[in-house]
């Protein structure tokens, strides 16, 4: 966590704590100024134990009641200090350089939203062999 984060990484978690460390580590290894915010959405699993080694580097919030992923993300946004927000699910991870590449595109184009394709993996971490692309331009 830096004093002036450029990007706030929001990670809601309800279950899948066995994958949470991988998600957090993949965010922390990004080479951009960032803060990581983990929101425990009343998980039935022991998220507190997983979070112990990260408490000095990560903001850890606990919901008083289960709010769901969307509202947990919103809560994380309310605590965020970054210029940009990046969402990472607790059972996902990023490759090195992902945020730097997205940041370069955002700053070069002046875009306000940047999304990347995603590659599906099995619960054991092996690749499925399927990549879900995103359109170059998204309109709503």
PDB file of C-alpha atoms in Angstrom:
ATOM      1  CA  UNK A   1       0.000   0.000   0.000  1.00  0.00           C
ATOM      2  CA  UNK A   2       1.467   3.351  -0.991  1.00  0.00           C
ATOM      3  CA  UNK A   3       0.901   6.798   0.511  1.00  0.00           C
ATOM      4  CA  UNK A   4      -0.637   8.054  -2.756  1.00  0.00           C
ATOM      5  CA  UNK A   5      -2.131   5.151  -4.691  1.00  0.00           C
ATOM      6  CA  UNK A   6      -2.869   5.618  -8.369  1.00  0.00           C
ATOM      7  CA  UNK A   7      -5.049   2.517  -8.459  1.00  0.00           C
ATOM      8  CA  UNK A   8      -7.319   1.068  -5.776  1.00  0.00           C
ATOM      9  CA  UNK A   9      -7.756  -2.690  -6.164  1.00  0.00           C
ATOM     10  CA  UNK A  10     -11.067  -3.896  -4.726  1.00  0.00           C
ATOM     11  CA  UNK A  11     -11.324  -7.596  -3.756  1.00  0.00           C
ATOM     12  CA  UNK A  12     -14.631  -8.797  -2.291  1.00  0.00           C
ATOM     13  CA  UNK A  13     -14.470 -12.246  -0.694  1.00  0.00           C
ATOM     14  CA  UNK A  14     -17.229 -14.560   0.445  1.00  0.00           C
ATOM     15  CA  UNK A  15     -15.708 -18.006  -0.044  1.00  0.00           C
ATOM     16  CA  UNK A  16     -12.721 -19.500  -1.801  1.00  0.00           C
ATOM     17  CA  UNK A  17     -10.260 -18.392   0.843  1.00  0.00           C
ATOM     18  CA  UNK A  18      -7.827 -21.051  -0.405  1.00  0.00           C
ATOM     19  CA  UNK A  19      -7.352 -18.816  -3.494  1.00  0.00           C
ATOM     20  CA  UNK A  20      -7.428 -15.410  -1.779  1.00  0.00           C
ATOM     21  CA  UNK A  21      -3.673 -15.194  -1.124  1.00  0.00           C
ATOM     22  CA  UNK A  22      -2.953 -15.771  -4.813  1.00  0.00           C
ATOM     23  CA  UNK A  23      -5.327 -12.929  -5.735  1.00  0.00           C
ATOM     24  CA  UNK A  24      -3.806 -10.525  -3.212  1.00  0.00           C
ATOM     25  CA  UNK A  25      -0.232 -11.433  -4.180  1.00  0.00           C
ATOM     26  CA  UNK A  26      -1.028 -10.906  -7.871  1.00  0.00           C
ATOM     27  CA  UNK A  27      -2.312  -7.409  -7.072  1.00  0.00           C
ATOM     28  CA  UNK A  28       0.610  -6.509  -4.816  1.00  0.00           C
ATOM     29  CA  UNK A  29       3.169  -7.504  -7.475  1.00  0.00           C
ATOM     30  CA  UNK A  30       1.807  -4.999 -10.009  1.00  0.00           C
ATOM     31  CA  UNK A  31       4.389  -2.317 -10.721  1.00  0.00           C
ATOM     32  CA  UNK A  32       2.114   0.698 -10.219  1.00  0.00           C
ATOM     33  CA  UNK A  33       1.333   2.726  -7.093  1.00  0.00           C
ATOM     34  CA  UNK A  34      -1.683   1.000  -5.609  1.00  0.00           C
ATOM     35  CA  UNK A  35      -3.669   0.107  -2.559  1.00  0.00           C
ATOM     36  CA  UNK A  36      -5.468  -3.194  -2.095  1.00  0.00           C
ATOM     37  CA  UNK A  37      -8.811  -3.272  -0.300  1.00  0.00           C
ATOM     38  CA  UNK A  38     -10.222  -6.671   0.712  1.00  0.00           C
ATOM     39  CA  UNK A  39     -13.853  -6.795   1.833  1.00  0.00           C
ATOM     40  CA  UNK A  40     -14.966  -9.856   3.815  1.00  0.00           C
ATOM     41  CA  UNK A  41     -18.661 -10.267   2.952  1.00  0.00           C
ATOM     42  CA  UNK A  42     -19.485 -12.392   6.036  1.00  0.00           C
ATOM     43  CA  UNK A  43     -17.685 -15.378   4.595  1.00  0.00           C
ATOM     44  CA  UNK A  44     -18.411 -18.697   6.297  1.00  0.00           C
ATOM     45  CA  UNK A  45     -14.698 -19.430   5.850  1.00  0.00           C
ATOM     46  CA  UNK A  46     -11.982 -17.948   8.062  1.00  0.00           C
ATOM     47  CA  UNK A  47     -10.837 -14.962   6.002  1.00  0.00           C
ATOM     48  CA  UNK A  48      -9.208 -13.379   9.082  1.00  0.00           C
ATOM     49  CA  UNK A  49      -6.552 -16.104   9.189  1.00  0.00           C
ATOM     50  CA  UNK A  50      -5.689 -15.646   5.503  1.00  0.00           C
ATOM     51  CA  UNK A  51      -5.426 -11.881   5.991  1.00  0.00           C
ATOM     52  CA  UNK A  52      -2.944 -11.964   8.926  1.00  0.00           C
ATOM     53  CA  UNK A  53       0.229 -11.736   6.772  1.00  0.00           C
ATOM     54  CA  UNK A  54      -1.277  -8.882   4.718  1.00  0.00           C
ATOM     55  CA  UNK A  55      -2.619  -6.577   7.422  1.00  0.00           C
ATOM     56  CA  UNK A  56       0.257  -4.079   7.137  1.00  0.00           C
ATOM     57  CA  UNK A  57      -0.001  -3.852   3.332  1.00  0.00           C
ATOM     58  CA  UNK A  58      -3.729  -4.256   2.658  1.00  0.00           C
ATOM     59  CA  UNK A  59      -6.856  -2.479   3.860  1.00  0.00           C
ATOM     60  CA  UNK A  60      -9.152  -5.133   5.338  1.00  0.00           C
ATOM     61  CA  UNK A  61     -12.855  -4.416   5.832  1.00  0.00           C
ATOM     62  CA  UNK A  62     -15.499  -6.742   7.256  1.00  0.00           C
ATOM     63  CA  UNK A  63     -19.178  -6.347   6.426  1.00  0.00           C
ATOM     64  CA  UNK A  64     -21.531  -6.628   9.391  1.00  0.00           C
ATOM     65  CA  UNK A  65     -24.011  -8.490   7.196  1.00  0.00           C
ATOM     66  CA  UNK A  66     -23.769 -10.244   3.848  1.00  0.00           C
ATOM     67  CA  UNK A  67     -24.164  -7.564   1.170  1.00  0.00           C
ATOM     68  CA  UNK A  68     -23.225  -9.495  -1.963  1.00  0.00           C
ATOM     69  CA  UNK A  69     -20.345  -8.861  -4.336  1.00  0.00           C
ATOM     70  CA  UNK A  70     -21.696  -5.669  -5.926  1.00  0.00           C
ATOM     71  CA  UNK A  71     -22.395  -3.811  -2.686  1.00  0.00           C
ATOM     72  CA  UNK A  72     -19.122  -5.078  -1.198  1.00  0.00           C
ATOM     73  CA  UNK A  73     -17.328  -3.577  -4.211  1.00  0.00           C
ATOM     74  CA  UNK A  74     -19.235  -0.315  -3.656  1.00  0.00           C
ATOM     75  CA  UNK A  75     -18.109  -0.317  -0.031  1.00  0.00           C
ATOM     76  CA  UNK A  76     -14.527  -0.795  -1.167  1.00  0.00           C
ATOM     77  CA  UNK A  77     -14.888   2.122  -3.583  1.00  0.00           C
ATOM     78  CA  UNK A  78     -16.074   4.355  -0.739  1.00  0.00           C
ATOM     79  CA  UNK A  79     -12.785   3.598   1.081  1.00  0.00           C
ATOM     80  CA  UNK A  80     -10.617   3.949  -2.036  1.00  0.00           C
ATOM     81  CA  UNK A  81      -8.053   6.716  -2.542  1.00  0.00           C
ATOM     82  CA  UNK A  82      -6.835   5.871  -6.050  1.00  0.00           C
ATOM     83  CA  UNK A  83      -7.500   7.811  -9.215  1.00  0.00           C
ATOM     84  CA  UNK A  84      -8.587   4.519 -10.806  1.00  0.00           C
ATOM     85  CA  UNK A  85     -10.530   1.520  -9.480  1.00  0.00           C
ATOM     86  CA  UNK A  86      -9.671  -2.063 -10.441  1.00  0.00           C
ATOM     87  CA  UNK A  87     -11.844  -5.022  -9.503  1.00  0.00           C
ATOM     88  CA  UNK A  88     -10.328  -8.411  -8.738  1.00  0.00           C
ATOM     89  CA  UNK A  89     -12.363 -11.369  -7.529  1.00  0.00           C
ATOM     90  CA  UNK A  90     -10.945 -13.428  -4.675  1.00  0.00           C
ATOM     91  CA  UNK A  91     -10.758 -16.549  -6.848  1.00  0.00           C
ATOM     92  CA  UNK A  92      -8.955 -14.807  -9.743  1.00  0.00           C
ATOM     93  CA  UNK A  93      -5.436 -13.486 -10.248  1.00  0.00           C
ATOM     94  CA  UNK A  94      -3.556 -11.128 -12.535  1.00  0.00           C
ATOM     95  CA  UNK A  95      -0.378 -11.671 -14.488  1.00  0.00           C
ATOM     96  CA  UNK A  96       2.532  -9.313 -13.862  1.00  0.00           C
ATOM     97  CA  UNK A  97       2.250  -6.083 -15.812  1.00  0.00           C
ATOM     98  CA  UNK A  98      -1.522  -6.189 -16.256  1.00  0.00           C
ATOM     99  CA  UNK A  99      -2.269  -2.928 -14.453  1.00  0.00           C
ATOM    100  CA  UNK A 100       0.698  -1.085 -15.997  1.00  0.00           C
ATOM    101  CA  UNK A 101      -0.532  -2.032 -19.480  1.00  0.00           C
ATOM    102  CA  UNK A 102      -4.090  -0.928 -18.705  1.00  0.00           C
ATOM    103  CA  UNK A 103      -2.886   2.287 -17.111  1.00  0.00           C
ATOM    104  CA  UNK A 104      -0.851   3.104 -20.226  1.00  0.00           C
ATOM    105  CA  UNK A 105      -3.948   2.651 -22.406  1.00  0.00           C
ATOM    106  CA  UNK A 106      -6.092   4.787 -20.104  1.00  0.00           C
ATOM    107  CA  UNK A 107      -3.575   7.613 -20.016  1.00  0.00           C
ATOM    108  CA  UNK A 108      -2.824   7.435 -23.754  1.00  0.00           C
ATOM    109  CA  UNK A 109      -6.463   7.435 -24.853  1.00  0.00           C
ATOM    110  CA  UNK A 110      -8.158   9.390 -22.082  1.00  0.00           C
ATOM    111  CA  UNK A 111     -10.641   6.521 -21.734  1.00  0.00           C
ATOM    112  CA  UNK A 112     -12.496   6.131 -18.449  1.00  0.00           C
ATOM    113  CA  UNK A 113     -12.922   2.345 -18.651  1.00  0.00           C
ATOM    114  CA  UNK A 114     -10.508  -0.395 -19.602  1.00  0.00           C
ATOM    115  CA  UNK A 115     -11.247  -4.114 -19.665  1.00  0.00           C
ATOM    116  CA  UNK A 116      -9.178  -7.123 -20.638  1.00  0.00           C
ATOM    117  CA  UNK A 117      -9.958 -10.580 -21.903  1.00  0.00           C
ATOM    118  CA  UNK A 118      -9.988 -13.335 -19.350  1.00  0.00           C
ATOM    119  CA  UNK A 119      -8.747 -16.889 -19.485  1.00  0.00           C
ATOM    120  CA  UNK A 120     -10.825 -19.517 -17.732  1.00  0.00           C
ATOM    121  CA  UNK A 121      -9.211 -21.807 -15.178  1.00  0.00           C
ATOM    122  CA  UNK A 122     -10.397 -24.842 -13.275  1.00  0.00           C
ATOM    123  CA  UNK A 123     -10.720 -24.791  -9.467  1.00  0.00           C
ATOM    124  CA  UNK A 124      -7.368 -26.601  -9.244  1.00  0.00           C
ATOM    125  CA  UNK A 125      -5.675 -23.766 -11.155  1.00  0.00           C
ATOM    126  CA  UNK A 126      -5.166 -25.485 -14.510  1.00  0.00           C
ATOM    127  CA  UNK A 127      -6.130 -23.635 -17.674  1.00  0.00           C
ATOM    128  CA  UNK A 128      -9.343 -24.604 -19.457  1.00  0.00           C
ATOM    129  CA  UNK A 129      -7.973 -23.377 -22.801  1.00  0.00           C
ATOM    130  CA  UNK A 130     -10.712 -20.814 -23.373  1.00  0.00           C
ATOM    131  CA  UNK A 131     -10.212 -17.055 -23.490  1.00  0.00           C
ATOM    132  CA  UNK A 132     -13.226 -14.755 -23.294  1.00  0.00           C
ATOM    133  CA  UNK A 133     -12.414 -11.587 -25.270  1.00  0.00           C
ATOM    134  CA  UNK A 134     -13.804  -8.095 -24.824  1.00  0.00           C
ATOM    135  CA  UNK A 135     -14.749  -5.644 -27.534  1.00  0.00           C
ATOM    136  CA  UNK A 136     -12.273  -2.884 -28.297  1.00  0.00           C
ATOM    137  CA  UNK A 137     -15.058  -0.346 -27.825  1.00  0.00           C
ATOM    138  CA  UNK A 138     -17.823  -0.759 -25.244  1.00  0.00           C
ATOM    139  CA  UNK A 139     -20.975   1.335 -25.400  1.00  0.00           C
ATOM    140  CA  UNK A 140     -23.957   1.346 -23.119  1.00  0.00           C
TER     141      UNK A 140
END
